[in-house]
Amino acid sequence: MRRDATVLLPGVPAPAGWVMEAQLRPFVLAGRLPFQEVIVYVNEVRTLMARLDRPARLRVVVPDGAVAPGAPITLRLRCPGAMAPRDVMASNDTRRLGVSLSRLLLG
């Protein structure tokens, strides 16, 4: 069961200490799926864990040593509680949904 989403970003000259800001919207349903847990990895370095019950803006500092200057940056969002809509409501949608990413800033 796939519960991860990955975004590949181009490299930047000196990424250590930079901040990634992500606007996320969790797939939640009152009484059935009250929150989504999201774990954020930067190049496989765990940087943040949050429980979301409403849209949120998360800020992640790019850890020292996680990204070499100029190398691509892999952002991975793991949602252990991702569910298919058909499993929690009247729906034929079989995709596992955790969070949607609507905005990503790096700087």
mmCIF file of C-alpha atoms in Angstrom:
data_model
loop_
_atom_site.group_PDB
_atom_site.id
_atom_site.type_symbol
_atom_site.label_atom_id
_atom_site.label_comp_id
_atom_site.label_asym_id
_atom_site.label_seq_id
_atom_site.Cartn_x
_atom_site.Cartn_y
_atom_site.Cartn_z
ATOM 1 C CA MET A 1 0.000 0.000 0.000
ATOM 2 C CA ARG A 2 1.565 3.230 -1.164
ATOM 3 C CA ARG A 3 1.192 6.051 1.331
ATOM 4 C CA ASP A 4 3.960 8.389 0.137
ATOM 5 C CA ALA A 5 4.105 11.286 -2.290
ATOM 6 C CA THR A 6 7.432 12.527 -3.646
ATOM 7 C CA VAL A 7 8.410 15.874 -5.148
ATOM 8 C CA LEU A 8 11.782 16.228 -6.903
ATOM 9 C CA LEU A 9 13.161 19.773 -6.811
ATOM 10 C CA PRO A 10 16.129 21.203 -8.721
ATOM 11 C CA GLY A 11 19.338 21.817 -6.808
ATOM 12 C CA VAL A 12 20.214 25.147 -5.226
ATOM 13 C CA PRO A 13 23.713 26.540 -4.528
ATOM 14 C CA ALA A 14 23.699 26.292 -0.707
ATOM 15 C CA PRO A 15 20.486 24.658 0.596
ATOM 16 C CA ALA A 16 21.519 24.011 4.237
ATOM 17 C CA GLY A 17 19.495 26.239 6.552
ATOM 18 C CA TRP A 18 16.966 27.092 3.859
ATOM 19 C CA VAL A 19 13.303 26.843 4.759
ATOM 20 C CA MET A 20 10.712 24.866 2.810
ATOM 21 C CA GLU A 21 7.168 26.051 3.309
ATOM 22 C CA ALA A 22 4.340 23.770 2.180
ATOM 23 C CA GLN A 23 0.597 24.449 2.110
ATOM 24 C CA LEU A 24 -1.187 21.135 2.802
ATOM 25 C CA ARG A 25 -4.829 20.095 2.923
ATOM 26 C CA PRO A 26 -5.551 16.787 4.696
ATOM 27 C CA PHE A 27 -8.132 14.260 3.516
ATOM 28 C CA VAL A 28 -10.365 14.135 6.611
ATOM 29 C CA LEU A 29 -13.996 13.249 7.238
ATOM 30 C CA ALA A 30 -15.805 14.210 10.450
ATOM 31 C CA GLY A 31 -16.508 11.188 12.602
ATOM 32 C CA ARG A 32 -14.695 8.747 10.294
ATOM 33 C CA LEU A 33 -11.233 10.160 9.597
ATOM 34 C CA PRO A 34 -10.573 13.034 12.027
ATOM 35 C CA PHE A 35 -6.942 13.803 11.060
ATOM 36 C CA GLN A 36 -4.045 12.849 8.824
ATOM 37 C CA GLU A 37 -0.558 12.314 10.147
ATOM 38 C CA VAL A 38 2.124 13.547 7.750
ATOM 39 C CA ILE A 39 5.841 12.824 8.078
ATOM 40 C CA VAL A 40 8.155 15.015 6.000
ATOM 41 C CA TYR A 41 11.518 13.798 4.698
ATOM 42 C CA VAL A 42 14.150 15.856 2.871
ATOM 43 C CA ASN A 43 16.459 13.489 0.954
ATOM 44 C CA GLU A 44 15.365 10.685 3.312
ATOM 45 C CA VAL A 45 16.171 12.722 6.442
ATOM 46 C CA ARG A 46 13.072 12.896 8.649
ATOM 47 C CA THR A 47 12.456 16.564 9.363
ATOM 48 C CA LEU A 48 8.902 16.923 10.675
ATOM 49 C CA MET A 49 5.811 15.036 11.837
ATOM 50 C CA ALA A 50 2.426 16.728 12.182
ATOM 51 C CA ARG A 51 -1.220 15.764 12.704
ATOM 52 C CA LEU A 52 -3.471 17.801 10.451
ATOM 53 C CA ASP A 53 -7.230 18.165 10.894
ATOM 54 C CA ARG A 54 -7.509 21.267 8.682
ATOM 55 C CA PRO A 55 -5.438 22.981 5.984
ATOM 56 C CA ALA A 56 -2.065 24.072 7.314
ATOM 57 C CA ARG A 57 1.185 25.710 6.306
ATOM 58 C CA LEU A 58 4.189 23.674 7.428
ATOM 59 C CA ARG A 59 7.726 25.036 7.634
ATOM 60 C CA VAL A 60 10.704 22.705 7.399
ATOM 61 C CA VAL A 61 14.345 23.736 7.742
ATOM 62 C CA VAL A 62 16.567 21.897 5.254
ATOM 63 C CA PRO A 63 18.968 20.025 7.567
ATOM 64 C CA ASP A 64 22.725 20.557 7.327
ATOM 65 C CA GLY A 65 24.264 17.740 5.306
ATOM 66 C CA ALA A 66 20.934 16.498 3.901
ATOM 67 C CA VAL A 67 21.501 18.122 0.509
ATOM 68 C CA ALA A 68 24.755 18.750 -1.336
ATOM 69 C CA PRO A 69 25.045 22.169 -3.008
ATOM 70 C CA GLY A 70 23.556 22.000 -6.506
ATOM 71 C CA ALA A 71 22.151 18.469 -6.006
ATOM 72 C CA PRO A 72 18.444 17.777 -6.507
ATOM 73 C CA ILE A 73 16.234 17.852 -3.422
ATOM 74 C CA THR A 74 13.720 15.080 -2.825
ATOM 75 C CA LEU A 75 10.776 16.014 -0.630
ATOM 76 C CA ARG A 76 8.758 13.003 0.547
ATOM 77 C CA LEU A 77 5.434 13.229 2.369
ATOM 78 C CA ARG A 78 4.426 10.017 4.143
ATOM 79 C CA CYS A 79 0.823 9.682 5.290
ATOM 80 C CA PRO A 80 0.454 6.445 7.294
ATOM 81 C CA GLY A 81 -3.312 6.984 7.660
ATOM 82 C CA ALA A 82 -4.010 7.590 3.970
ATOM 83 C CA MET A 83 -7.358 6.066 3.018
ATOM 84 C CA ALA A 84 -9.358 5.500 -0.134
ATOM 85 C CA PRO A 85 -12.578 7.551 -0.196
ATOM 86 C CA ARG A 86 -14.550 4.359 -0.919
ATOM 87 C CA ASP A 87 -13.388 3.027 2.481
ATOM 88 C CA VAL A 88 -14.870 5.932 4.481
ATOM 89 C CA MET A 89 -17.812 7.205 2.412
ATOM 90 C CA ALA A 90 -20.080 6.348 -0.492
ATOM 91 C CA SER A 91 -17.561 6.609 -3.346
ATOM 92 C CA ASN A 92 -15.993 4.520 -6.100
ATOM 93 C CA ASP A 93 -12.648 6.332 -5.675
ATOM 94 C CA THR A 94 -9.946 3.775 -4.814
ATOM 95 C CA ARG A 95 -7.001 6.198 -4.633
ATOM 96 C CA ARG A 96 -5.339 6.419 -1.218
ATOM 97 C CA LEU A 97 -5.488 10.052 -0.110
ATOM 98 C CA GLY A 98 -3.516 11.649 2.707
ATOM 99 C CA VAL A 99 -2.756 15.293 1.995
ATOM 100 C CA SER A 100 -2.790 17.511 -1.055
ATOM 101 C CA LEU A 101 0.044 19.950 -1.663
ATOM 102 C CA SER A 102 -1.123 23.266 -3.080
ATOM 103 C CA ARG A 103 1.960 25.441 -2.609
ATOM 104 C CA LEU A 104 5.664 24.844 -2.011
ATOM 105 C CA LEU A 105 8.268 27.549 -1.423
ATOM 106 C CA LEU A 106 12.011 27.092 -0.904
ATOM 107 C CA GLY A 107 14.239 29.906 0.198
#
